[in-house]
XYZ file of C-alpha atoms in Angstrom:
284
model
C -14.207 3.207 52.896
C -16.170 -0.186 53.243
C -14.539 -3.456 54.421
C -15.881 -6.911 54.211
C -14.237 -9.378 57.143
C -14.214 -13.201 55.874
C -13.845 -14.637 59.202
C -12.914 -18.364 59.662
C -13.904 -19.240 63.372
C -11.910 -22.543 63.202
C -8.353 -20.892 62.014
C -5.539 -21.257 64.707
C -5.119 -22.169 68.447
C -5.820 -18.554 69.884
C -8.687 -17.953 72.007
C -9.399 -14.196 70.910
C -12.673 -13.348 69.765
C -11.829 -11.999 66.353
C -15.234 -10.135 65.543
C -15.100 -8.308 69.065
C -11.579 -7.341 68.534
C -12.499 -6.054 64.638
C -15.340 -4.105 65.751
C -13.677 -2.471 68.917
C -10.911 -1.258 66.501
C -13.084 0.409 64.167
C -15.413 1.778 66.626
C -16.161 5.606 66.119
C -13.960 5.649 62.908
C -14.760 6.518 59.381
C -14.396 3.024 58.119
C -17.595 0.995 57.756
C -17.235 -2.540 58.398
C -19.176 -5.765 57.924
C -18.344 -9.227 59.657
C -19.086 -12.735 57.948
C -18.208 -15.642 59.582
C -17.632 -18.912 57.480
C -20.359 -21.468 58.398
C -19.400 -25.107 58.589
C -20.888 -25.819 55.145
C -19.648 -22.644 53.304
C -19.229 -22.822 49.563
C -17.429 -20.323 47.317
C -20.908 -19.499 46.128
C -21.879 -18.324 49.375
C -18.962 -16.268 49.849
C -19.046 -14.677 46.220
C -22.918 -13.701 46.919
C -21.626 -12.099 50.186
C -19.383 -9.897 48.556
C -21.905 -9.149 45.693
C -24.420 -8.224 48.222
C -21.900 -6.091 50.622
C -20.233 -4.261 47.406
C -17.074 -3.605 49.578
C -13.932 -1.521 48.608
C -11.773 -4.107 50.214
C -12.223 -7.710 51.284
C -10.293 -9.281 54.312
C -9.396 -12.680 54.918
C -9.068 -13.447 58.731
C -7.622 -16.742 59.248
C -4.781 -18.964 57.643
C -3.464 -19.435 54.122
C -6.841 -21.709 53.535
C -8.975 -18.908 54.453
C -7.066 -16.274 52.121
C -7.297 -19.042 49.388
C -10.800 -19.092 49.654
C -11.121 -15.152 49.342
C -8.514 -15.224 46.424
C -10.625 -17.868 44.604
C -13.580 -15.381 44.903
C -11.922 -12.379 43.631
C -9.540 -13.848 40.680
C -8.790 -11.209 38.069
C -10.777 -8.779 39.812
C -9.839 -5.111 40.932
C -11.039 -5.349 44.791
C -7.783 -5.462 47.182
C -7.684 -8.281 49.601
C -6.186 -7.794 53.111
C -5.218 -10.291 55.433
C -5.456 -10.540 59.184
C -3.295 -13.604 60.240
C -5.258 -15.466 62.527
C -4.223 -19.151 61.501
C -1.372 -21.567 62.737
C 0.988 -20.582 60.524
C 0.254 -17.639 58.383
C 2.816 -18.215 55.729
C 1.451 -15.661 53.150
C 1.064 -13.243 55.566
C 4.798 -13.554 56.726
C 5.814 -13.581 52.804
C 4.019 -10.146 52.393
C 5.391 -8.837 55.624
C 1.982 -8.305 57.107
C 2.267 -7.901 61.062
C 1.502 -11.018 63.172
C -0.091 -8.798 65.633
C -3.613 -8.201 64.827
C -4.244 -4.950 65.668
C -1.413 -3.756 63.474
C -2.613 -5.918 60.873
C -5.789 -3.897 61.211
C -4.319 -0.812 60.780
C -2.624 -1.547 57.678
C -6.117 -2.310 55.905
C -6.906 1.408 55.637
C -3.247 2.670 54.777
C -1.450 -0.024 53.144
C -0.605 -0.044 49.578
C -1.977 -2.695 46.659
C 0.292 -4.787 44.798
C -0.830 -7.374 42.271
C 0.393 -10.763 42.546
C 0.001 -14.255 40.500
C -1.309 -17.347 41.720
C -0.701 -20.693 40.414
C -3.570 -22.953 38.806
C -2.939 -26.584 39.840
C -5.260 -29.295 38.527
C -8.684 -27.680 39.684
C -7.473 -25.567 42.579
C -5.327 -22.144 42.714
C -2.496 -21.806 44.920
C -1.469 -18.609 46.294
C 1.444 -19.714 48.679
C 3.097 -23.052 48.386
C 1.653 -26.852 47.366
C 3.652 -29.936 47.216
C 3.599 -33.693 46.725
C 5.153 -36.072 49.069
C 6.703 -35.466 52.511
C 5.325 -32.217 53.694
C 1.994 -33.246 52.382
C 1.840 -36.160 54.473
C 3.132 -33.913 57.245
C 0.098 -31.610 56.728
C -2.237 -34.625 56.632
C -0.866 -35.735 60.122
C -1.007 -32.081 61.554
C -4.392 -32.312 61.038
C -4.999 -35.270 63.138
C -3.171 -34.007 66.299
C -5.085 -32.537 69.215
C -1.896 -29.911 69.529
C -1.749 -26.906 67.307
C 0.937 -24.249 66.452
C 4.602 -25.156 66.325
C 4.546 -27.811 68.999
C 2.012 -29.764 66.616
C 4.193 -28.998 63.730
C 7.023 -30.598 65.415
C 5.298 -33.543 66.368
C 4.125 -34.028 62.980
C 7.304 -33.505 61.144
C 8.918 -36.312 63.386
C 6.301 -38.867 62.524
C 6.526 -37.915 58.687
C 10.467 -38.470 59.015
C 9.901 -41.786 60.325
C 6.739 -43.159 58.285
C 6.890 -41.454 54.701
C 8.778 -43.270 51.633
C 10.531 -41.591 48.709
C 8.614 -41.332 45.654
C 9.494 -42.048 41.840
C 8.395 -38.882 39.860
C 8.870 -37.589 36.334
C 8.800 -33.649 35.746
C 7.926 -32.435 32.467
C 8.838 -28.856 31.919
C 9.263 -27.019 28.589
C 9.344 -30.123 26.850
C 12.084 -31.466 28.869
C 11.499 -35.065 30.971
C 13.206 -35.157 34.566
C 13.128 -38.469 36.342
C 14.085 -38.721 39.901
C 13.651 -40.198 43.322
C 12.083 -37.515 45.607
C 11.105 -37.179 49.252
C 9.195 -34.016 48.011
C 8.221 -31.775 45.084
C 7.325 -28.404 46.065
C 5.294 -26.125 43.776
C 6.451 -22.690 45.049
C 4.723 -19.364 44.468
C 6.256 -18.106 47.580
C 9.407 -18.466 49.115
C 8.965 -19.835 52.507
C 6.575 -21.876 54.964
C 4.602 -20.612 57.381
C 7.316 -21.998 60.088
C 9.821 -19.772 58.371
C 11.776 -22.366 56.802
C 12.718 -20.846 53.228
C 12.543 -23.467 50.576
C 12.722 -21.160 47.364
C 15.164 -18.482 48.134
C 14.468 -16.911 44.638
C 10.770 -16.560 44.453
C 8.878 -13.504 43.511
C 5.246 -13.170 43.529
C 4.996 -10.520 40.948
C 6.792 -12.057 38.202
C 5.295 -14.561 35.568
C 7.299 -17.436 36.806
C 6.880 -20.091 39.686
C 9.716 -22.409 40.988
C 9.422 -26.276 41.245
C 11.663 -27.169 44.215
C 12.827 -30.906 43.685
C 13.906 -32.381 47.016
C 15.592 -35.694 46.238
C 16.034 -36.738 49.910
C 15.198 -35.957 53.279
C 17.013 -32.878 53.238
C 15.564 -30.446 56.034
C 19.378 -29.990 57.010
C 20.194 -28.814 53.586
C 17.239 -26.314 53.566
C 18.613 -24.849 57.260
C 21.498 -24.746 55.772
C 20.552 -22.402 52.918
C 18.238 -20.223 54.799
C 20.951 -19.595 57.324
C 24.193 -19.328 55.175
C 22.409 -18.148 52.030
C 24.760 -20.156 50.039
C 23.017 -22.208 47.104
C 21.410 -25.765 47.423
C 23.597 -28.690 47.007
C 22.057 -29.894 43.510
C 22.740 -33.709 44.482
C 20.240 -33.008 47.210
C 17.823 -30.254 45.869
C 17.281 -28.848 42.465
C 15.324 -25.664 41.734
C 13.636 -25.268 37.981
C 11.751 -21.951 36.999
C 8.671 -22.170 34.861
C 5.288 -20.874 33.908
C 3.675 -24.635 33.420
C 4.911 -28.229 34.647
C 3.453 -31.778 34.417
C 4.307 -33.735 37.520
C 3.635 -37.391 37.540
C 4.354 -39.720 40.400
C 4.825 -43.777 39.813
C 2.607 -44.410 42.859
C -0.057 -42.278 44.255
C 1.574 -39.438 46.604
C -0.020 -37.188 49.344
C -0.813 -33.786 48.122
C -1.438 -30.411 49.758
C -2.371 -27.002 48.718
C -1.843 -24.051 50.790
C -1.720 -26.070 53.747
C -4.767 -27.934 53.045
C -4.701 -31.772 52.580
C -5.854 -32.862 49.148
C -5.851 -36.601 49.100
C -3.275 -39.047 47.222
C -2.879 -38.368 43.375
C -0.492 -39.374 40.832
C -0.615 -36.517 38.392
C -0.098 -32.657 38.940
C -0.483 -30.193 36.085
C 0.313 -26.498 37.018
C 0.512 -22.907 35.066
C 0.797 -19.393 35.949
C -2.220 -17.004 36.296
C -0.285 -13.624 35.914
C -1.361 -10.697 38.152
C -4.387 -12.533 39.245
C -4.990 -10.940 42.889
C -4.625 -8.016 44.398
C -3.400 -7.655 47.955
C -3.060 -5.041 50.634
C 0.736 -5.263 51.961
């Protein structure tokens, strides 16, 4: 078996030498490995060229959700399975798939794990494998990227700042010909069920059906989300509503902060999204 590791050296806050850990783990075994560290100016074309040149049996994303998204874009609708080594700040998709957060345990899974096809969501010109949103959380992601602290402490500081500074939006959702107008703190396009922090925003989400969820958070209802997470009771529809769909158009009266899989994309007025069924294969 040949494994190609796509390593993002800028992911997370750890001081582990990822190349050394991976090389040591597979030394003397029957797995052939190749390591490709993402350069600062890396493009999708460079990663695709590396995959084509390497001809691996499996490609492994070493980093956070953003690194996994890059690899997934290169392998859309291809049969090559994608492995995940969680080395980012939050590692939401790894947690979603039950992949061990301990790196050596995750490395063991690459050879022995089973494969599963999952869908992704095409959002404007991007793909989303985990969670995307307009509003509060996207503003939080923007703020988090400017802070020197990483990990959960940085996330807590960014959340506090966002709660004080972000304003609600006027949004319009067009789902299956029906139009819903609302004030909103945030609108999430949820492929997965929870953020990397463990906060479960989409309790009914599945990665292998042909639907995704729209989570309309009408006010700053983190307490409501925490209540659902702890008690498993349904959301209060006055605060949070969930819609299932395979396509949607979201419009905001004023430009709103927007993020995809933890990457801040700027401020936009309109989001169009649709499902790409069974688009990638992951090792779980």
